[in-house]
Short mmCIF file of C-alpha atoms in Angstrom, two decimals:
data_model
loop_
_atom_site.label_atom_id
_atom_site.label_comp_id
_atom_site.label_asym_id
_atom_site.label_seq_id
_atom_site.Cartn_x
_atom_site.Cartn_y
_atom_site.Cartn_z
CA MET A 1 18.36 -33.24 60.80
CA GLU A 2 19.65 -32.09 57.74
CA ASP A 3 18.89 -28.46 57.31
CA THR A 4 16.32 -27.27 54.32
CA GLU A 5 15.83 -24.12 55.11
CA PRO A 6 17.37 -21.10 52.88
CA ARG A 7 17.64 -18.66 55.75
CA ASN A 8 16.85 -19.04 60.16
CA THR A 9 13.11 -17.95 60.54
CA ASP A 10 13.17 -19.15 63.83
CA PRO A 11 12.34 -15.79 65.96
CA GLY A 12 14.64 -14.65 68.15
CA PRO A 13 15.12 -13.33 71.75
CA GLU A 14 13.24 -10.49 73.03
CA PRO A 15 15.47 -7.29 74.44
CA GLY A 16 14.21 -7.34 77.92
CA PRO A 17 17.16 -6.34 80.80
CA GLU A 18 20.37 -7.76 81.70
CA PRO A 19 19.55 -10.86 83.06
CA ARG A 20 21.10 -11.70 87.08
CA PRO A 21 24.12 -13.49 87.21
CA ASP A 22 22.93 -17.59 88.00
CA PRO A 23 25.24 -20.30 86.87
CA LYS A 24 21.71 -21.81 84.96
CA PRO A 25 20.28 -19.70 83.19
CA GLU A 26 15.96 -20.76 82.11
CA PRO A 27 15.06 -18.44 79.33
CA ARG A 28 12.29 -16.21 80.25
CA PRO A 29 9.96 -18.22 78.62
CA ASP A 30 7.78 -16.42 75.37
CA PRO A 31 4.71 -15.62 76.43
CA LYS A 32 3.45 -16.82 72.19
CA PRO A 33 5.51 -19.68 71.75
CA GLU A 34 5.86 -19.90 68.77
CA PRO A 35 5.21 -24.30 66.89
CA LYS A 36 8.76 -25.29 66.12
CA PRO A 37 7.83 -25.44 62.75
CA ASP A 38 8.06 -29.02 60.75
CA PRO A 39 10.62 -30.55 58.53
CA GLY A 40 9.32 -30.40 55.49
CA PRO A 41 8.28 -27.88 52.88
CA GLU A 42 10.39 -25.05 52.32
CA PRO A 43 8.46 -22.27 54.80
CA ARG A 44 7.06 -18.62 52.30
CA PRO A 45 9.46 -16.36 52.22
CA ALA A 46 10.06 -13.62 54.79
CA SER A 47 7.91 -11.19 52.46
CA GLU A 48 4.84 -13.35 53.24
CA SER A 49 4.86 -14.40 57.04
CA ASP A 50 2.52 -13.94 58.75
CA PRO A 51 2.41 -9.55 60.24
CA LYS A 52 2.09 -10.92 63.53
CA THR A 53 4.68 -13.18 64.36
CA ALA A 54 8.25 -11.63 62.83
CA PRO A 55 10.74 -11.58 64.06
CA LYS A 56 11.61 -8.10 65.70
CA THR A 57 14.73 -6.89 64.54
CA ASP A 58 17.10 -4.29 65.89
CA PRO A 59 16.64 -0.93 64.41
CA ASN A 60 20.69 -0.18 65.30
CA THR A 61 21.96 -3.93 63.63
CA GLY A 62 18.89 -4.94 61.10
CA PRO A 63 17.96 -8.44 60.59
CA ARG A 64 20.61 -11.21 60.70
CA THR A 65 19.81 -12.92 57.84
CA ALA A 66 19.39 -12.88 53.69
CA PRO A 67 18.04 -9.60 51.70
CA ASP A 68 16.02 -11.12 49.75
CA PRO A 69 16.17 -11.51 46.27
CA ALA A 70 14.16 -8.76 43.75
CA PRO A 71 10.56 -9.17 43.66
CA GLU A 72 10.01 -10.26 39.72
CA ALA A 73 7.17 -8.12 37.77
CA ALA A 74 3.86 -9.34 37.90
CA ASP A 75 1.63 -10.68 35.33
CA GLY A 76 1.63 -7.41 32.59
CA ASP A 77 4.04 -5.61 33.63
CA GLN A 78 5.55 -6.51 30.57
CA PRO A 79 4.43 -8.11 26.76
CA PRO A 80 5.60 -11.30 27.30
CA PRO A 81 8.63 -11.43 24.31
CA ARG A 82 7.30 -14.20 22.73
CA PRO A 83 3.15 -12.76 22.05
CA LYS A 84 5.83 -10.00 20.32
CA ARG A 85 8.08 -12.17 17.62
CA ARG A 86 4.76 -13.78 16.06
CA ARG A 87 2.15 -11.11 16.04
CA LEU A 88 6.01 -9.63 13.87
CA ARG A 89 6.15 -12.70 12.53
CA ARG A 90 3.21 -13.00 10.87
CA THR A 91 2.97 -8.96 9.70
CA ARG A 92 6.06 -9.73 7.86
CA ARG A 93 4.15 -12.92 6.17
CA LEU A 94 0.84 -10.31 5.18
CA VAL A 95 4.02 -8.04 4.06
CA LEU A 96 5.32 -10.70 1.40
CA ALA A 97 1.97 -12.13 0.92
CA ALA A 98 0.37 -8.86 -0.18
CA PHE A 99 4.03 -7.52 -2.50
CA LEU A 100 3.07 -11.53 -3.91
CA VAL A 101 -0.16 -11.23 -4.80
CA LEU A 102 0.50 -7.39 -7.21
CA LEU A 103 3.97 -8.31 -8.09
CA LEU A 104 2.76 -12.18 -9.73
CA PRO A 105 0.04 -10.72 -12.69
CA PHE A 106 2.75 -7.92 -13.16
CA LEU A 107 5.03 -11.23 -14.32
CA THR A 108 2.65 -13.24 -15.51
CA ALA A 109 2.61 -9.50 -18.20
CA GLU A 110 5.87 -8.34 -18.27
CA THR A 111 6.74 -12.07 -19.38
CA ALA A 112 3.97 -12.24 -21.94
CA LEU A 113 5.45 -9.22 -23.26
CA ARG A 114 8.38 -10.92 -24.14
CA VAL A 115 6.92 -13.94 -25.79
CA ASN A 116 5.20 -11.73 -27.21
CA TYR A 117 9.31 -10.55 -28.97
CA MET A 118 10.35 -13.66 -29.46
CA GLY A 119 9.79 -15.10 -33.84
CA ASP A 120 10.81 -13.76 -37.03
CA PRO A 121 8.66 -10.71 -39.03
CA ALA A 122 7.81 -11.32 -41.74
CA ASP A 123 9.52 -10.53 -45.23
CA GLY A 124 8.08 -7.32 -47.06
CA THR A 125 7.23 -5.26 -43.43
CA HIS A 126 9.32 -2.73 -44.11
CA THR A 127 9.37 0.75 -45.02
CA ARG A 128 5.99 1.49 -47.56
CA ASN A 129 7.15 5.46 -47.83
CA ARG A 130 4.69 6.54 -45.82
CA ASP A 131 6.91 7.73 -42.94
CA ALA A 132 6.74 10.65 -40.35
CA ILE A 133 8.53 12.50 -38.09
CA TRP A 134 7.85 15.12 -35.77
CA LEU A 135 9.73 18.78 -35.62
CA GLY A 136 10.83 20.87 -33.27
CA HIS A 137 10.06 24.72 -33.31
CA ALA A 138 13.45 25.95 -34.43
CA TRP A 139 12.71 25.28 -37.53
CA VAL A 140 9.46 27.56 -38.34
CA ASP A 141 10.98 30.30 -35.09
CA GLY A 142 14.11 31.28 -36.56
CA ARG A 143 16.56 29.12 -35.09
CA LYS A 144 17.56 27.64 -38.62
CA ASP A 145 19.19 28.56 -41.66
CA ASP A 146 19.25 28.12 -44.87
CA ALA A 147 22.06 25.32 -44.34
CA ASP A 148 20.17 23.33 -41.81
CA LEU A 149 17.54 22.59 -43.77
CA ALA A 150 20.29 21.40 -47.05
CA ALA A 151 21.69 18.61 -44.30
CA PHE A 152 18.40 17.98 -42.66
CA ALA A 153 16.65 17.63 -46.90
CA ALA A 154 19.96 15.28 -47.54
CA ARG A 155 19.75 13.05 -44.49
CA LEU A 156 16.00 12.13 -45.08
CA LYS A 157 15.97 11.54 -48.74
CA THR A 158 17.58 8.19 -47.70
CA THR A 159 14.11 7.14 -45.43
CA GLY A 160 10.56 6.53 -46.18
CA ILE A 161 10.03 9.94 -44.43
CA ARG A 162 6.86 11.99 -46.09
CA ASP A 163 5.52 13.94 -43.20
CA LEU A 164 6.27 16.64 -40.94
CA TYR A 165 5.10 17.56 -37.86
CA VAL A 166 6.66 20.64 -37.14
CA HIS A 167 5.54 22.02 -33.85
CA THR A 168 4.28 25.44 -34.68
CA GLY A 169 2.10 26.16 -31.41
CA PRO A 170 1.35 25.81 -28.63
CA LEU A 171 -2.52 26.81 -28.46
CA GLU A 172 -3.27 28.78 -25.90
CA HIS A 173 -5.77 27.36 -22.99
CA ASP A 174 -8.79 29.16 -25.39
CA GLY A 175 -7.90 27.76 -28.41
CA THR A 176 -6.53 31.09 -30.50
CA LEU A 177 -2.68 30.80 -31.84
CA PRO A 178 -0.70 33.86 -32.33
CA LYS A 179 1.08 34.28 -35.05
CA ALA A 180 4.02 35.43 -33.74
CA ARG A 181 4.97 32.27 -32.55
CA TYR A 182 5.80 30.78 -35.97
CA PRO A 183 7.25 34.12 -38.02
CA LYS A 184 9.45 32.31 -40.59
CA ALA A 185 7.19 28.65 -41.37
CA ARG A 186 6.95 30.53 -44.42
CA TRP A 187 10.21 30.19 -45.14
CA PHE A 188 10.03 26.63 -44.28
CA ILE A 189 6.96 24.77 -45.49
CA ASP A 190 8.47 26.85 -49.40
CA ALA A 191 12.84 25.29 -48.37
CA VAL A 192 10.79 21.67 -47.36
CA HIS A 193 8.98 21.48 -50.93
CA ARG A 194 11.74 22.53 -52.91
CA GLU A 195 14.87 20.62 -51.29
CA LEU A 196 11.83 17.69 -50.37
CA PRO A 197 9.11 17.43 -53.82
CA GLY A 198 6.26 15.30 -51.94
CA VAL A 199 7.33 15.40 -49.02
CA ARG A 200 4.31 18.05 -46.78
CA VAL A 201 4.88 19.95 -43.97
CA GLN A 202 1.39 20.08 -41.37
CA ALA A 203 1.10 22.52 -38.57
CA PHE A 204 2.07 21.00 -34.50
CA LEU A 205 -0.35 22.71 -32.86
CA GLY A 206 -1.14 20.94 -29.13
CA ASP A 207 -1.28 22.31 -25.46
CA VAL A 208 -2.73 20.39 -22.47
CA LEU A 209 -5.43 20.39 -20.89
CA VAL A 210 -7.34 20.98 -17.69
CA THR A 211 -7.60 16.84 -16.74
CA GLU A 212 -3.89 17.31 -16.48
CA ALA A 213 -3.05 20.56 -14.89
CA ALA A 214 -4.97 23.04 -12.81
CA GLU A 215 -5.17 25.48 -15.63
CA GLY A 216 -4.98 24.42 -18.60
CA MET A 217 -7.60 24.35 -22.56
CA ARG A 218 -10.86 23.09 -21.80
CA LEU A 219 -12.25 21.44 -24.54
CA ASN A 220 -15.49 20.92 -23.14
CA GLN A 221 -16.75 24.38 -23.75
CA ALA A 222 -17.84 25.02 -27.42
CA GLY A 223 -16.35 28.30 -27.57
CA THR A 224 -12.48 27.38 -27.07
CA ARG A 225 -12.99 24.56 -29.59
CA ALA A 226 -14.36 26.90 -31.80
CA ALA A 227 -11.65 28.69 -31.36
CA VAL A 228 -9.21 25.57 -32.61
CA VAL A 229 -10.95 25.56 -34.78
CA ASP A 230 -10.14 28.56 -36.76
CA SER A 231 -6.21 28.21 -35.93
CA ALA A 232 -6.67 25.82 -37.66
CA ARG A 233 -7.89 27.63 -40.49
CA GLN A 234 -5.13 30.18 -39.90
CA VAL A 235 -2.55 27.49 -39.93
CA LEU A 236 -3.70 26.66 -43.46
CA ASP A 237 -3.62 30.00 -44.82
CA ALA A 238 0.06 30.49 -44.32
CA GLY A 239 0.99 27.59 -46.01
CA TYR A 240 0.65 23.73 -44.59
CA ASP A 241 -0.61 21.29 -45.92
CA GLY A 242 -2.51 19.91 -42.95
CA VAL A 243 -2.75 20.42 -39.04
CA HIS A 244 -1.92 17.50 -36.66
CA LEU A 245 -3.52 17.25 -33.49
CA ASP A 246 -1.30 16.57 -29.70
CA LEU A 247 -3.85 17.49 -26.27
CA GLU A 248 -3.24 15.53 -24.46
CA PRO A 249 -4.17 13.96 -22.09
CA VAL A 250 -7.09 12.63 -23.34
CA HIS A 251 -9.48 10.83 -21.66
CA SER A 252 -10.84 7.32 -23.23
CA ASP A 253 -15.16 8.20 -24.69
CA ASP A 254 -14.08 12.20 -24.74
CA ARG A 255 -16.49 12.87 -26.72
CA ASP A 256 -15.44 16.70 -26.75
CA TYR A 257 -12.87 15.83 -27.89
CA LEU A 258 -14.47 13.82 -31.15
CA SER A 259 -16.90 16.44 -31.48
CA LEU A 260 -13.54 19.06 -32.34
CA LEU A 261 -12.25 16.10 -34.77
CA ASP A 262 -15.35 16.10 -36.54
CA ASP A 263 -15.40 19.59 -37.00
CA LEU A 264 -11.12 20.10 -37.76
CA ARG A 265 -12.38 17.47 -40.40
CA ALA A 266 -14.89 19.63 -42.23
CA VAL A 267 -12.17 22.21 -42.33
CA THR A 268 -9.02 19.90 -43.84
CA ARG A 269 -11.14 18.73 -46.33
CA ALA A 270 -12.28 22.31 -48.01
CA GLU A 271 -8.53 22.75 -48.11
CA GLU A 272 -7.95 19.49 -49.56
CA ALA A 273 -5.53 19.47 -46.50
CA ARG A 274 -4.31 16.30 -43.44
CA LEU A 275 -5.64 15.76 -40.68
CA SER A 276 -3.54 14.01 -38.31
CA VAL A 277 -4.00 13.46 -34.54
CA ALA A 278 -0.60 11.46 -32.17
CA ALA A 279 -2.86 9.10 -30.32
CA HIS A 280 -2.55 7.17 -26.50
CA GLN A 281 -1.56 3.63 -26.76
CA ILE A 282 -4.38 1.31 -26.80
CA ASP A 283 -4.88 -0.51 -23.47
CA PRO A 284 -3.09 -2.99 -23.19
CA LEU A 285 -5.05 -4.64 -20.95
CA PRO A 286 -9.65 -4.70 -21.38
CA ALA A 287 -10.30 -1.56 -19.20
CA LEU A 288 -7.12 -1.14 -18.01
CA HIS A 289 -7.82 2.70 -18.61
CA THR A 290 -10.33 3.00 -15.89
CA VAL A 291 -8.49 1.42 -13.16
CA PHE A 292 -5.49 3.43 -14.33
CA ASN A 293 -8.45 7.03 -13.36
CA VAL A 294 -9.04 5.58 -9.91
CA PHE A 295 -5.30 6.17 -9.30
CA THR A 296 -4.28 9.38 -12.05
CA GLU A 297 -5.82 12.04 -13.16
CA ASN A 298 -3.09 12.08 -16.53
CA PRO A 299 -5.09 8.14 -18.55
CA LYS A 300 -2.50 6.71 -19.89
CA TRP A 301 -5.13 4.77 -22.63
CA TRP A 302 -6.98 5.12 -24.66
CA SER A 303 -9.27 1.86 -24.98
CA GLN A 304 -9.22 -0.08 -28.33
CA GLU A 305 -13.59 1.15 -29.51
CA PHE A 306 -12.16 4.62 -28.69
CA PHE A 307 -9.19 4.32 -30.44
CA GLY A 308 -11.01 3.31 -33.59
CA GLN A 309 -13.68 5.79 -33.25
CA VAL A 310 -10.87 8.43 -33.46
CA ALA A 311 -9.24 6.86 -36.61
CA ARG A 312 -11.84 7.00 -38.29
CA ARG A 313 -12.43 10.93 -38.24
CA VAL A 314 -8.53 11.66 -38.89
CA ASP A 315 -6.38 10.77 -42.83
CA GLN A 316 -3.19 10.18 -40.52
CA ILE A 317 -3.23 9.07 -36.58
CA ALA A 318 0.61 8.32 -34.62
CA VAL A 319 0.25 6.26 -31.03
CA MET A 320 2.98 7.79 -29.01
CA THR A 321 5.04 4.49 -28.24
CA TYR A 322 7.08 5.04 -25.79
CA ASP A 323 7.54 6.60 -22.30
CA THR A 324 6.58 3.29 -21.46
CA ALA A 325 8.37 2.24 -18.83
CA GLN A 326 9.30 -1.25 -19.91
CA PRO A 327 12.21 -1.68 -17.98
CA LEU A 328 13.43 -3.76 -20.80
CA GLU A 329 14.62 -4.37 -24.18
CA GLY A 330 12.42 -7.44 -25.29
CA THR A 331 9.44 -7.06 -23.51
CA TYR A 332 9.84 -2.99 -24.69
CA GLY A 333 9.69 -4.39 -27.78
CA GLY A 334 7.13 -7.12 -27.07
CA TYR A 335 5.21 -4.74 -25.45
CA VAL A 336 5.00 -2.01 -29.45
CA ALA A 337 4.28 -5.58 -31.46
CA GLN A 338 1.09 -5.54 -29.14
CA GLN A 339 0.11 -1.62 -29.42
CA THR A 340 0.28 -2.70 -33.56
CA SER A 341 -1.89 -5.46 -33.82
CA LEU A 342 -4.25 -3.86 -31.93
CA ALA A 343 -4.12 0.11 -33.85
CA LEU A 344 -3.97 -2.12 -36.75
CA GLU A 345 -7.67 -4.49 -35.50
CA VAL A 346 -9.33 -1.04 -35.37
CA THR A 347 -7.53 1.53 -37.77
CA PRO A 348 -9.74 2.20 -41.27
CA PRO A 349 -7.83 0.46 -43.80
CA THR A 350 -8.48 4.13 -45.08
CA THR A 351 -6.62 5.63 -42.35
CA HIS A 352 -2.41 6.47 -42.68
CA LEU A 353 -0.91 4.51 -39.07
CA LEU A 354 1.63 5.58 -37.42
CA MET A 355 3.69 4.03 -34.43
CA GLY A 356 6.18 6.23 -32.82
CA LEU A 357 9.83 5.84 -32.36
CA PRO A 358 11.60 6.81 -29.03
CA PHE A 359 14.19 9.87 -30.87
CA TYR A 360 15.78 11.15 -27.41
CA HIS A 361 17.58 9.24 -24.71
CA GLU A 362 16.95 9.61 -21.21
CA SER A 363 15.82 7.42 -17.78
CA ASN A 364 13.34 8.06 -15.44
CA PHE A 365 10.68 5.57 -14.70
CA ASP A 366 7.97 6.74 -17.47
CA HIS A 367 11.83 6.12 -20.29
CA TRP A 368 14.61 3.52 -20.04
CA GLY A 369 16.47 4.89 -22.49
CA HIS A 370 18.51 1.07 -21.99
CA ALA A 371 15.26 -0.65 -22.94
CA GLU A 372 13.44 1.90 -25.54
CA THR A 373 14.93 1.67 -28.14
CA VAL A 374 14.65 2.11 -31.28
CA GLU A 375 15.21 -1.10 -32.81
CA ALA A 376 12.64 -2.48 -30.20
CA ALA A 377 11.09 -0.65 -31.54
CA VAL A 378 11.14 -1.20 -35.34
CA ARG A 379 11.21 -4.66 -34.63
CA GLY A 380 7.87 -4.40 -32.47
CA ALA A 381 6.38 -3.00 -34.83
CA ARG A 382 7.53 -5.34 -37.75
CA LEU A 383 5.80 -7.95 -35.55
CA GLY A 384 2.93 -6.63 -34.90
CA LEU A 385 2.64 -5.28 -38.77
CA SER A 386 3.94 -9.12 -39.69
CA ARG A 387 0.52 -10.84 -36.88
CA THR A 388 -2.23 -8.58 -38.00
CA ASP A 389 -2.68 -6.73 -41.59
CA ALA A 390 1.22 -7.65 -43.00
CA ASP A 391 0.43 -6.39 -46.04
CA ARG A 392 -1.24 -2.97 -44.40
CA ARG A 393 -0.27 -0.52 -47.02
CA LEU A 394 -1.15 2.88 -45.28
CA PHE A 395 1.04 1.82 -42.38
CA GLY A 396 4.46 3.37 -41.38
CA VAL A 397 6.71 4.51 -38.33
CA ALA A 398 7.13 7.85 -36.30
CA PRO A 399 10.83 9.05 -35.06
CA TYR A 400 9.95 11.55 -32.12
CA ILE A 401 12.04 14.04 -32.19
CA ASP A 402 14.90 15.77 -34.25
CA PHE A 403 16.08 18.15 -32.43
CA ALA A 404 16.75 15.20 -29.82
CA ALA A 405 18.14 12.51 -32.57
CA THR A 406 21.40 10.69 -31.96
CA GLU A 407 23.87 8.80 -35.03
CA THR A 408 22.35 5.45 -33.31
CA ASN A 409 18.91 6.00 -33.47
CA TRP A 410 18.95 7.08 -37.63
CA LYS A 411 21.60 4.33 -37.84
CA GLU A 412 18.42 1.61 -35.92
CA TYR A 413 16.18 3.59 -37.69
CA GLN A 414 17.96 3.27 -41.12
CA GLU A 415 18.76 -0.65 -40.59
CA GLY A 416 15.38 -1.64 -39.13
CA TRP A 417 13.42 0.00 -41.05
CA VAL A 418 13.72 1.66 -44.09
CA GLY A 419 17.46 -1.06 -45.04
CA ARG A 420 14.97 -3.48 -47.48
CA GLY A 421 11.89 -1.00 -48.01
CA THR A 422 9.98 -0.34 -51.23
CA PRO A 423 11.67 2.08 -53.69
#
């Protein structure tokens, strides 16, 4: 019979006294003989045999059978590999799906902006000789001299710039303005009026609001607003042609800000001076400022309605159309075109609208230097003007800022906006 057993499991002879010499010795019968196993199914391993019938082994020599294989791990000792891989694949799919859900609206919006940059601006959409420029504090604190002024005046004579927003603050958080901050203001104002007849000099007054920082100006305090109005009177008495207010960040629908503008307008009108503001960008999508405010204390956009409310209270409104985080020149230009159209729709024709130009170069998340170019901003402004109100007279652009400007910035402004402008 073929042996199908992997090892011998029959019990061996029990130890006993040495057998007597006998030519034919008979084995002693086992008191409880085991029946021979039927040849057939493979017997259970020794580890599972009945302990009562298991063979006794010599403790000195051990069993003569082959060692048992290592026992398999019981269920639950370690997680099975396949379900773990399935969970990993499921997690990856969920992450990818979430990424695509977030990416799709972004790609859609960027595509729309790029399309908005297509086409040709209408003829005549060039300077109306109503441009402005933001200037640094060095012009009024003594760091600039007559030679600097002469060189700057020579450059401006070939442009459409008629308003200078020269930094005269910053305001104190309580709204006051120390006179020691602008000791050379009178010199600068007189020199500009002499070298550039018809060009106005406005006092650029600004401060950070508590909406962004732990410390800052609190517009909800009537005393603070009154102090800002007094500071406006102060700079007008010093000879400035107007007040340019830049408080950041102003939340959309801020009633205290509107109240301050009403009070300032009363003062500037009485002095026959200009009131202008630096304005936030307008929601590129409806109510986007509301969604954005959920995640940050710094509101990037105003509602179009609030922008119109501000525009109706001032003589000039300059949109800060830079630091847009646009990654490409084409999408940035399309964004400026959109902002120009949105602003024109709600700005009264009696209010002078200006679109900001990035006269500086840096690269960070808010401002990509390769994308936010003067050339793209000028073309975008022309496209928006062409599509919305090509004949608007009180319209211009406003470079920011003089001390960071490059020759390329001036060249792109000159060629793209001034070149074929009205005399």
